[in-house]
Every structure is written in structure tokens, then in C-alpha cells.
């Protein structure tokens, strides 16, 4: 085990990144005491729940880690001041959403939470502290953080307070977070203080091979994170754009991506077509990139990345239009079963989920939706569709169902929006019997057993495949 001078870590932000990341740190570094702090009391209570099914986030393997480490060397607490004041190293892992008002609204990152974290560190820290940016941040944010930390000289005990700021962006993807954290493709550490870099690097060396720990300057590190997300999102928009061409020309997107992905320069990962990318980060990080490019007067570059988002929005609305068109151009008063509300499988996260905009489109068209998702809590669906609370007869309605079976009863169509494993094994014959005829399946994730569904009697629309091929 690689021991170093770090004995106490504080992580500000107990979210999708802070919680799992610190659980993995704790499991590999028993000699370090880790406190994960949050201003949200309910969230901390949920992290401390005795029933591991009630943890605030669902992530395969997380419950196991939490049950091993919690209250051993991993603590979830609201005690911000104490946790900061004791820590040798502090991770800032707070939310960084797109600004909704003021300068840069709709594009720039809202740094409110990062700034308040830096101010709290400046105020409560007691001695030399390594501050690590874990949140995804615009290039040059480290400068802002440094300025705020230096202003701590206004506070008492100023002669003992010194800071090093590092960038250590997180590349985990939800649903696979624990595996990503245990076996990262790389760990990126940006900074200019060699001692601080060594301290952080020696923590990772407990489980990450040395050649996977990449050290860069701080600006490259911040920009690499934005670029990685932009490249991944661009790949999905590329494949989604071609899926629409396949549907018209008679090509099959599965065959096209197989052929394209066998080119070792392109590779076969991240080529699944779908209803558009969701998640809390792709959209906000590209918007941020666009904002930065415009700020530095790189209009063409900004437009290039903006188009990735435009295709994504187009893909979502084109799916809503297809559903309406196939159901005789009218879904008013029809019942439509929605299978999957999370933005991808194996997470209970619905942030920017394509299901939200597709459901809203269909409700606006007058449909009655019966929504089923195996992991998303009801209150989240209610929050996400809240502005569609229907008091107007022209709009449709929606309800949440406890099972696939119940959502399908008397419905005209089933729309698959998330690739949950259980949707691969649906007994289509069973569902068909309970539905109104003609009964449709709209598969936006290419996850159904096509032959079985066809045999059961369904009409099927499958993304990226011409309806003629399906005949
Ligand atoms: P999240 O919203 O789930 O969690 C952030 C937490 O920070 C919240 O619980 C919030 O209450 C807390 N917080 C905000 N300000 C605080 C303060 N001053 N003091 C204490 N707590 C505070 O967000 P997330 O999904 O964990 O993302 C965090 C960052 O990591 C973002 O910058 C995001 O872009 C980046 N990121 C996210 C993912 C992902 O998969 N979600 C992956 C890689 C990177
Ligand atoms: C993504 C990145 O993959 C992570 O590396 C990054 O750390 C994270 O964003 C972040 O910064 O937040 P995440 O959003 O959790 O992770 O999930 P992804 O697996 O990337 O999926 C994003 C969206 O793209 C989902 O809606 C998913 O269904 C969609 N997707 C993904 C496709 O439509 N096709 C694919 O081939 C892959």
C-alpha cells in the first residue's frame, strides 16, 4: 500500500460523483479518513440509510462498498466546517449546471456552488490544504478558485493557511461508475505544484497502474474533460444522424455501425443509436464549450459543437413525430406505455433524459401515458413532468405504473426509451393480448426480441431500420 502525507480528506458534494468516488477511495486507502459533506441534509441522511436500497443514488456495486466502508473510514455528514478544517486534501465535487439567467444564460456554467465551496474552504481551513477540482469546470476556473482562496488572508490564522489547487476531472459514467472508478482508462491530474500532484497521485497508485496516471498543466486538464465529453456526444449525434438515413434508404444502422466500428481507427464503442443522449453533463459541457469558443471569438468552432446539440434535439423530436405519424397522425385520447424514464440503463438519474421531452411532446399531442421504470422514483417523474400537470382538456395525461404489464394494459403502443435489461426479455404475447389493436412497439433502443414481438402480432418501428426491412 502506498502511504503518503494525506490522512484526512473532505469531499464537498455528496452526489453522483462525490459519493461513489469517495467510496472507492475509502476502500483502497484504509489509512485515510474521508468525510463527504453536503448542504443537502436529506441527501446525507439517505447516504446514512440503514437500508442500502434507500441510498440516494442507484449504482451497481455501490451498496456493497458503502456497507464495507461507511463509518469505518468513510463518513457522510453535514458538518462542513469541521470536515474542512481537519482535511489535508479537499475535493470540490459540487454541481455545475448551465446558468439559467444573467450573463451567459443558457450556455455558461453556473459557478455559484463552486465559488461557495471555495469560500468555505478559505474560511474554515486551518493549514496547508490541497484543493482538488473534481467537478467539471470551464477552462481557467482554477484561477478563480485560487483568487478566492488567497482572499482567505482576510481571515484569522492567515499565516498558516496556504493552498495548492489541482484539477482532477472525473470520467466515470453512470451505471458503470464503480467499474470506471476501479479500472479507469486514465487518471488525469493537472497542476503546477509537484508536491501536491505527488500526494494525489500516490493515493491513486493504491489501485491504478502508474502509466495510467497522466500529469498535465491545469488548463489542459480542465479542457481535456470538456473535450472528452464533447467527442463522446458528437459520436452519438453522428450515429443518430445516420440512423435517420438508414430508415429511409433501407440500410440497417446495426449493420452500418458494425462495419464502421470494425475499422480499428474508429472502434466499436459508443456507436449505439438511440433517442438522443441525456444525462447531466453532455449538454451542459458542450454548451460551455460553445460559450468559451464564442468568448474567444472562435465562432466557427462554436457553431461546429453547437450542431452536435441541434442533432440531439432533432433526434428526440423526430421520435415523437414518428410515433404520432404511425398512430394515424393522432394520439389524442390514446394510451401509450412508456418503458424507461432514466437517461440510460442502470441508473435512477433522469437529468436531461430524452424520455422527458418525448413524454412532454406526446402529452401535448393529447396522449395518455402509462410510465414504467424499474429504478426511477415516482417523485422524480412527477418533478420532471410537473409543468405538464394537466388542467386543460386539449392536453393528455400521465400516470406511473408499477410494472411493464400494467403499463401495457389497453394501450395502443409501447415506446421503449431506456435499454433496461428486463426489456430484452419481455413476453410479447402476454402483453399483446392486453392491448388495443392495432398494437405498436416503437423501439428506440434496439433492445426487443424482434421475432417474438412480430410473431405475437405487433406492428414494429425500430430505430435505424427501414420499416420495409421489417416486413
Ligand atoms: P450532483 O448534483 O449529484 O451532486 C452535487 C452535490 O453538491 C449536491 O448534493 C449539492 O447539494 C452539493 N453541493 C452544492 N454546493 C455545495 C456546497 N457549497 N457545500 C456542500 N455541498 C454542496 O452532481 P454530480 O452529478 O455529482 O456532478 C458533480 C460534478 O461532477 C459536476 O461538475 C459534473 O459535471 C461532474 N461529473 C458528473 C458525472 C456524472 O456522471 N454525474 C461524471 C463526471 C463528472
Ligand atoms: C458521460 C461520459 O461517458 C463520462 O465519461 C463522463 O464522465 C460523464 O458523462 C460526465 O461527465 O458526466 P454518462 O452521461 O453517465 O457519462 O453516460 P453515458 O454512458 O456517456 O451516456 C450518455 C447518454 O448517451 C445516455 O443517454 C446514453 O443512452 C447515450 N448513449 C451512449 C447513446 O445513445 N449511445 C451510445 O452508444 C452511448
XYZ file of C-alpha atoms and ligand atoms in Angstrom:
552
model
C 0.000 0.000 0.000
C 1.231 3.464 -0.970
C 1.023 5.642 2.098
C 1.635 9.358 1.923
C 1.183 12.527 3.933
C -2.586 12.707 3.352
C -4.563 11.417 6.337
C -7.843 13.314 6.112
C -9.865 14.028 3.002
C -13.019 16.090 2.721
C -15.216 15.904 -0.355
C -17.676 18.759 -0.818
C -20.723 17.404 -2.669
C -22.321 14.018 -1.979
C -23.774 13.484 -5.440
C -23.374 11.045 -8.312
C -19.635 11.753 -8.364
C -18.749 12.571 -4.758
C -20.446 9.508 -3.213
C -19.136 6.705 -5.466
C -15.679 8.270 -5.928
C -15.052 8.599 -2.221
C -16.411 5.099 -1.573
C -13.775 3.709 -3.944
C -11.052 5.922 -2.409
C -12.045 4.693 1.059
C -11.923 1.053 0.027
C -8.362 1.370 -1.305
C -6.989 3.722 1.340
C -7.951 2.436 4.792
C -5.340 4.740 6.341
C -7.249 7.853 5.169
C -10.361 9.179 6.899
C -12.794 10.538 4.320
C -15.701 12.841 5.048
C -18.243 13.523 2.335
C -20.172 16.696 3.138
C -23.231 18.245 1.592
C -25.523 21.174 2.277
C -28.466 18.927 1.468
C -29.465 17.247 4.711
C -31.875 14.794 3.115
C -29.142 13.562 0.809
C -26.739 12.968 3.693
C -29.490 11.171 5.642
C -30.073 8.950 2.620
C -26.342 8.126 2.372
C -26.561 7.082 6.018
C -29.725 5.000 5.498
C -29.654 1.620 7.197
C -31.446 0.039 4.234
C -28.985 0.126 1.323
C -31.904 0.217 -1.113
C -32.506 3.761 0.104
C -29.123 5.217 -0.834
C -29.682 8.443 -2.800
C -28.279 7.018 -5.999
C -28.591 3.644 -7.633
C -25.308 2.354 -8.993
C -24.441 -1.346 -9.340
C -21.899 -2.374 -6.672
C -22.207 0.856 -4.681
C -24.257 -0.649 -1.841
C -21.534 -3.209 -1.216
C -18.800 -0.598 -1.000
C -20.865 1.625 1.263
C -21.701 -1.239 3.580
C -17.978 -2.079 3.916
C -16.603 1.427 4.358
C -19.326 3.554 5.906
C -18.473 4.624 9.442
C -15.149 2.772 9.129
C -13.142 5.353 7.198
C -15.950 6.885 5.139
C -18.400 9.313 6.719
C -21.345 11.225 5.272
C -22.053 14.383 7.207
C -23.466 17.912 7.121
C -20.627 19.153 9.351
C -18.972 21.309 6.747
C -16.824 23.489 8.994
C -15.306 20.636 10.993
C -14.684 18.440 7.949
C -12.968 21.239 6.041
C -10.880 22.408 8.975
C -9.438 18.921 9.585
C -8.713 18.000 5.966
C -5.305 17.850 4.249
C -6.973 17.494 0.878
C -10.405 18.756 -0.231
C -12.262 17.664 -3.338
C -14.803 20.055 -4.825
C -17.422 17.792 -6.333
C -20.441 20.064 -6.469
C -22.978 20.552 -9.245
C -22.021 22.826 -12.152
C -25.205 23.294 -14.183
C -25.799 25.669 -17.075
C -26.658 29.210 -15.999
C -30.354 29.948 -16.305
C -30.145 33.722 -16.000
C -27.756 36.644 -16.293
C -24.638 36.874 -18.435
C -24.122 33.687 -20.455
C -27.568 32.291 -19.533
C -28.329 29.063 -21.399
C -24.651 28.364 -22.133
C -22.123 29.298 -19.470
C -21.634 27.194 -16.351
C -23.145 28.482 -13.150
C -20.159 28.587 -10.817
C -22.225 29.611 -7.788
C -21.712 26.304 -5.970
C -18.017 26.077 -6.818
C -17.461 29.603 -5.601
C -19.302 28.997 -2.348
C -17.231 25.830 -1.789
C -14.018 27.798 -2.336
C -15.174 30.473 0.090
C -15.977 27.839 2.720
C -12.540 26.284 2.268
C -10.929 29.703 2.520
C -12.794 30.401 5.721
C -12.542 27.111 7.592
C -9.251 25.523 6.558
C -6.507 25.767 9.142
C -3.209 24.904 7.472
C -1.770 23.900 4.085
C -4.607 22.372 2.050
C -4.628 20.748 -1.361
C -7.819 21.729 -3.170
C -8.831 19.404 -5.983
C -11.343 20.318 -8.698
C -13.381 17.151 -9.234
C -16.360 18.937 -10.745
C -16.250 19.562 -14.497
C -15.284 23.200 -14.900
C -14.648 25.776 -17.603
C -11.004 26.288 -18.518
C -9.389 28.791 -16.163
C -11.720 28.129 -13.219
C -8.694 27.134 -11.155
C -7.631 30.754 -11.396
C -10.920 31.882 -9.847
C -10.610 29.297 -7.094
C -7.040 30.412 -6.357
C -8.122 34.048 -6.146
C -10.879 33.206 -3.685
C -8.553 31.076 -1.589
C -5.934 33.805 -1.478
C -8.600 36.176 -0.186
C -8.599 33.994 2.923
C -5.795 36.259 4.033
C -8.653 38.462 5.199
C -9.456 35.826 7.761
C -7.735 34.965 11.007
C -4.838 32.482 11.094
C -3.777 33.697 7.678
C -0.076 32.964 8.099
C -0.702 29.199 8.396
C -3.147 28.941 5.527
C -1.670 28.004 2.172
C -3.283 26.260 -0.768
C -2.415 24.232 -3.855
C -5.081 23.850 -6.500
C -5.209 20.758 -8.723
C -7.574 19.683 -11.466
C -8.566 16.019 -11.349
C -11.639 15.642 -13.572
C -13.832 12.597 -13.224
C -14.596 10.409 -16.241
C -16.980 7.890 -14.661
C -20.192 7.128 -16.471
C -23.362 6.431 -14.529
C -24.468 2.828 -14.307
C -20.844 1.745 -14.640
C -19.376 4.146 -12.097
C -17.789 1.648 -9.730
C -16.081 -0.252 -12.526
C -14.929 3.021 -14.118
C -13.505 4.166 -10.802
C -11.841 0.826 -10.028
C -10.353 0.460 -13.532
C -10.091 3.911 -15.061
C -8.763 4.309 -18.618
C -6.688 7.129 -17.169
C -6.493 9.425 -14.179
C -5.782 12.997 -15.118
C -4.040 15.343 -12.698
C -3.410 18.936 -13.740
C -1.416 21.396 -11.692
C 1.857 23.179 -11.131
C 2.735 22.130 -7.585
C 4.789 18.921 -7.844
C 4.326 18.005 -4.185
C 0.555 18.318 -4.391
C 0.496 16.306 -7.619
C 2.588 13.578 -5.972
C 0.256 13.498 -2.951
C -2.813 12.950 -5.115
C -1.036 10.594 -7.456
C 0.148 8.397 -4.582
C -3.473 7.949 -3.466
C -4.462 6.645 -6.903
C -1.363 4.435 -7.068
C -3.040 2.214 -4.486
C -5.132 0.746 -7.302
C -4.317 2.487 -10.591
C -1.211 1.489 -12.600
C 1.391 4.264 -12.817
C 1.264 4.518 -16.605
C -2.432 5.398 -16.424
C -1.827 8.464 -14.280
C -1.391 11.385 -16.601
C 0.045 14.674 -15.367
C -0.617 17.851 -17.336
C -0.815 21.545 -16.791
C -4.020 22.664 -15.133
C -5.608 24.224 -18.229
C -5.054 21.103 -20.351
C -6.655 19.037 -17.630
C -9.747 21.251 -17.431
C -10.085 21.371 -21.228
C -9.497 17.607 -21.680
C -12.587 16.835 -19.643
C -14.805 19.112 -21.730
C -13.255 17.741 -24.916
C -13.751 14.088 -23.937
C -17.456 14.683 -23.276
C -17.819 16.691 -26.480
C -16.207 13.892 -28.538
C -18.432 11.240 -26.953
C -21.584 13.283 -27.540
C -20.508 14.049 -31.085
C -20.192 10.332 -31.773
C -23.782 9.746 -30.646
C -25.100 12.618 -32.739
C -23.167 11.208 -35.693
C -24.663 7.754 -35.343
C -28.146 9.158 -34.674
C -27.969 11.310 -37.787
C -27.123 8.213 -39.852
C -29.944 6.224 -38.182
C -32.471 8.509 -39.849
C -30.833 7.943 -43.224
C -30.943 4.175 -42.683
C -34.693 4.308 -42.050
C -35.233 5.964 -45.434
C -32.724 4.129 -47.584
C -33.178 0.558 -46.423
C -29.812 0.334 -44.704
C -29.736 -1.054 -41.165
C -27.876 1.027 -38.565
C -26.772 -2.119 -36.709
C -25.041 -3.385 -39.841
C -23.594 0.040 -40.653
C -22.139 0.599 -37.172
C -20.731 -2.929 -37.126
C -18.947 -2.317 -40.414
C -17.773 1.155 -39.418
C -16.736 0.110 -35.915
C -14.509 -2.696 -37.212
C -12.180 -0.031 -38.516
C -9.653 -0.016 -35.686
C -9.157 3.735 -36.131
C -12.847 4.288 -35.351
C -13.502 1.495 -32.828
C -16.802 -0.147 -31.956
C -17.708 1.547 -28.672
C -20.274 4.287 -28.196
C -21.943 3.630 -31.526
C -25.427 2.659 -30.329
C -28.187 4.704 -31.850
C -30.945 5.828 -29.517
C -33.479 8.524 -28.689
C -30.711 11.106 -28.170
C -28.184 11.457 -25.409
C -29.269 12.541 -21.957
C -27.526 12.815 -18.614
C -26.497 15.816 -16.622
C -23.262 16.521 -18.446
C -23.076 16.166 -22.243
C -25.409 19.046 -22.993
C -24.080 21.371 -20.304
C -20.440 20.655 -21.136
C -20.945 21.266 -24.863
C -22.889 24.448 -24.134
C -19.976 25.506 -22.003
C -17.522 24.711 -24.799
C -19.654 26.734 -27.209
C -19.698 29.611 -24.742
C -15.913 29.502 -24.338
C -15.371 29.432 -28.120
C -17.660 32.412 -28.614
C -15.950 34.209 -25.747
C -12.594 33.755 -27.511
C -14.190 34.798 -30.843
C -13.971 31.322 -32.397
C -17.394 31.473 -33.968
C -16.887 28.606 -36.456
C -15.688 26.284 -33.708
C -18.649 27.271 -31.536
C -21.073 26.541 -34.396
C -19.463 23.163 -35.048
C -20.064 21.979 -31.482
C -23.496 23.612 -31.300
C -24.595 21.374 -34.187
C -23.991 18.281 -32.019
C -26.706 19.561 -29.683
C -29.002 20.501 -32.534
C -28.914 16.954 -33.933
C -29.596 15.621 -30.452
C -32.687 17.789 -30.009
C -33.810 16.907 -33.511
C -33.477 13.174 -32.787
C -35.752 13.476 -29.743
C -38.452 15.436 -31.537
C -38.270 13.269 -34.652
C -39.077 10.222 -32.498
C -42.153 11.949 -31.062
C -43.266 12.828 -34.604
C -42.751 9.261 -35.841
C -44.898 7.859 -33.024
C -47.722 10.268 -33.795
C -47.483 9.632 -37.545
C -47.633 5.852 -37.247
C -50.625 6.064 -34.900
C -52.682 7.550 -37.768
C -51.418 11.078 -37.095
C -53.387 11.262 -33.881
C -52.627 10.161 -30.328
C -55.288 12.220 -28.638
C -57.096 10.001 -26.125
C -54.829 7.039 -26.907
C -52.965 5.214 -24.211
C -49.230 4.844 -24.758
C -46.993 2.776 -22.499
C -43.576 4.353 -21.886
C -40.922 1.858 -20.871
C -37.918 3.564 -19.327
C -37.582 7.043 -17.896
C -33.903 7.084 -16.788
C -31.483 8.618 -19.294
C -29.761 5.246 -19.653
C -29.961 1.814 -18.026
C -28.559 1.037 -14.555
C -29.134 4.464 -13.088
C -32.053 6.185 -11.390
C -30.902 9.522 -12.834
C -33.320 11.317 -15.152
C -31.394 14.537 -15.742
C -31.831 15.591 -19.400
C -33.351 12.184 -20.120
C -34.758 12.024 -23.671
C -37.824 10.416 -22.058
C -38.753 13.796 -20.572
C -39.054 15.678 -23.842
C -40.603 12.750 -25.712
C -43.222 12.282 -22.963
C -43.961 16.013 -22.958
C -44.415 16.019 -26.742
C -46.867 13.120 -26.564
C -48.814 14.641 -23.672
C -49.053 17.851 -25.651
C -50.500 15.802 -28.511
C -53.212 14.570 -26.137
C -51.921 11.063 -25.329
C -52.433 9.324 -22.007
C -49.076 7.911 -20.913
C -48.546 4.980 -18.562
C -44.911 5.188 -17.497
C -42.810 2.383 -16.089
C -39.172 2.495 -14.991
C -37.629 -0.110 -12.674
C -35.408 2.316 -10.722
C -36.577 5.904 -11.092
C -38.523 7.088 -8.056
C -42.072 8.328 -8.702
C -41.357 11.784 -7.322
C -38.646 12.327 -9.938
C -41.006 11.549 -12.804
C -43.564 13.841 -11.183
C -40.986 16.636 -10.913
C -39.775 16.167 -14.482
C -43.277 16.271 -15.943
C -44.620 18.778 -13.452
C -45.134 21.574 -15.931
C -47.325 19.173 -17.868
C -49.766 18.934 -14.960
C -52.883 18.837 -16.989
C -55.810 21.105 -16.307
C -56.574 21.652 -19.934
C -58.682 19.157 -21.871
C -56.626 19.585 -25.003
C -53.615 18.040 -23.297
C -53.165 14.398 -22.430
C -52.346 12.936 -19.046
C -49.835 10.580 -17.489
C -49.622 8.031 -14.700
C -46.830 5.945 -13.208
C -47.187 2.152 -13.336
C -45.541 -0.454 -11.117
C -44.874 -2.989 -13.905
C -44.477 -3.437 -17.642
C -47.661 -5.468 -17.664
C -49.807 -2.805 -16.053
C -48.452 -0.046 -18.232
C -49.366 -2.034 -21.358
C -52.995 -2.816 -20.462
C -55.405 -1.283 -23.023
C -52.614 0.741 -24.604
C -52.230 1.344 -28.338
C -48.469 1.401 -28.310
C -45.385 0.632 -26.259
C -42.450 3.012 -26.568
C -39.084 1.784 -25.297
C -36.897 4.701 -24.257
C -34.318 3.157 -21.890
C -32.395 -0.063 -22.542
C -33.167 -1.773 -19.210
C -32.177 -5.434 -19.265
C -35.705 -6.610 -18.460
C -36.991 -5.070 -21.702
C -34.865 -7.534 -23.699
C -36.850 -10.476 -22.301
C -40.433 -9.227 -22.452
C -43.093 -11.851 -23.105
C -44.690 -10.051 -26.043
C -47.531 -12.497 -26.457
C -48.756 -11.744 -22.954
C -48.702 -8.008 -23.494
C -50.293 -8.187 -26.932
C -53.390 -9.847 -25.533
C -53.994 -6.982 -23.106
C -53.585 -4.168 -25.641
C -55.857 -2.332 -28.055
C -55.424 -3.266 -31.734
C -53.581 -2.458 -33.895
C -50.820 -2.614 -31.302
C -47.482 -0.947 -31.901
C -43.986 -1.140 -30.495
C -41.606 1.787 -31.007
C -38.154 0.556 -30.089
C -35.722 3.481 -29.801
C -33.003 1.349 -28.195
C -32.975 -1.700 -30.452
C -33.489 -3.919 -27.461
C -36.576 -6.012 -28.174
C -36.681 -9.588 -29.376
C -37.959 -8.608 -32.784
C -39.020 -12.077 -33.970
C -41.057 -12.807 -30.840
C -42.781 -9.437 -30.950
C -43.584 -9.844 -34.630
C -44.915 -13.340 -34.036
C -47.140 -12.047 -31.246
C -48.833 -9.741 -33.761
C -47.256 -6.336 -33.128
C -46.534 -3.648 -35.683
C -42.973 -2.608 -35.017
C -40.959 0.519 -35.652
C -37.296 0.059 -34.867
C -34.824 2.914 -34.831
C -32.306 2.972 -37.672
C -34.074 0.326 -39.730
C -36.390 0.776 -42.661
C -39.949 -0.428 -41.988
C -39.661 -2.265 -45.329
C -36.866 -4.485 -43.987
C -39.056 -5.359 -41.036
C -41.855 -6.684 -43.219
P -24.987 16.250 -8.041
O -25.934 17.351 -8.272
O -25.471 14.845 -7.998
O -24.210 16.495 -6.648
C -23.666 17.715 -6.266
C -23.891 17.897 -4.766
O -23.169 19.059 -4.321
C -25.354 18.138 -4.374
O -25.783 17.128 -3.490
C -25.339 19.531 -3.718
O -26.239 19.644 -2.640
C -23.901 19.624 -3.248
N -23.426 20.999 -3.006
C -23.529 22.074 -3.822
N -22.928 23.133 -3.269
C -22.434 22.730 -2.079
C -21.694 23.381 -1.045
N -21.328 24.657 -1.147
N -21.358 22.671 0.055
C -21.713 21.366 0.166
N -22.399 20.698 -0.781
C -22.752 21.370 -1.899
O -23.842 16.417 -9.145
P -22.914 15.261 -9.772
O -23.653 14.523 -10.820
O -22.272 14.515 -8.653
O -21.833 16.150 -10.529
C -20.879 16.890 -9.811
C -19.820 17.391 -10.787
O -19.147 16.282 -11.393
C -20.370 18.220 -11.953
O -19.434 19.212 -12.252
C -20.434 17.234 -13.092
O -20.284 17.868 -14.345
C -19.229 16.354 -12.826
N -19.342 14.974 -13.343
C -20.515 14.287 -13.204
C -20.588 12.973 -13.652
C -21.856 12.176 -13.543
O -21.905 11.090 -14.075
N -22.888 12.648 -12.865
C -19.453 12.360 -14.187
C -18.262 13.086 -14.282
C -18.219 14.395 -13.834
C -20.793 10.570 -19.668
C -19.388 10.112 -20.083
O -19.488 8.822 -20.702
C -18.467 10.021 -18.880
O -17.140 9.680 -19.289
C -18.444 11.378 -18.177
O -17.639 11.307 -17.009
C -19.864 11.769 -17.786
O -20.690 11.811 -18.988
C -19.946 13.135 -17.182
O -19.065 13.949 -17.359
O -20.977 13.334 -16.560
P -22.915 9.419 -18.575
O -23.615 10.656 -19.004
O -23.080 8.958 -17.190
O -21.337 9.581 -18.818
O -23.363 8.200 -19.510
P -23.002 7.742 -20.997
O -22.825 6.290 -20.992
O -21.933 8.546 -21.597
O -24.371 8.040 -21.761
C -24.799 9.351 -22.023
C -26.006 9.316 -22.921
O -25.639 8.869 -24.222
C -27.105 8.362 -22.459
O -28.356 8.947 -22.674
C -26.914 7.140 -23.326
O -28.088 6.395 -23.524
C -26.459 7.780 -24.621
N -25.658 6.856 -25.452
C -24.476 6.390 -25.013
C -26.133 6.502 -26.703
O -27.221 6.945 -27.137
N -25.372 5.660 -27.481
C -24.173 5.182 -27.058
O -23.530 4.421 -27.828
C -23.720 5.546 -25.805
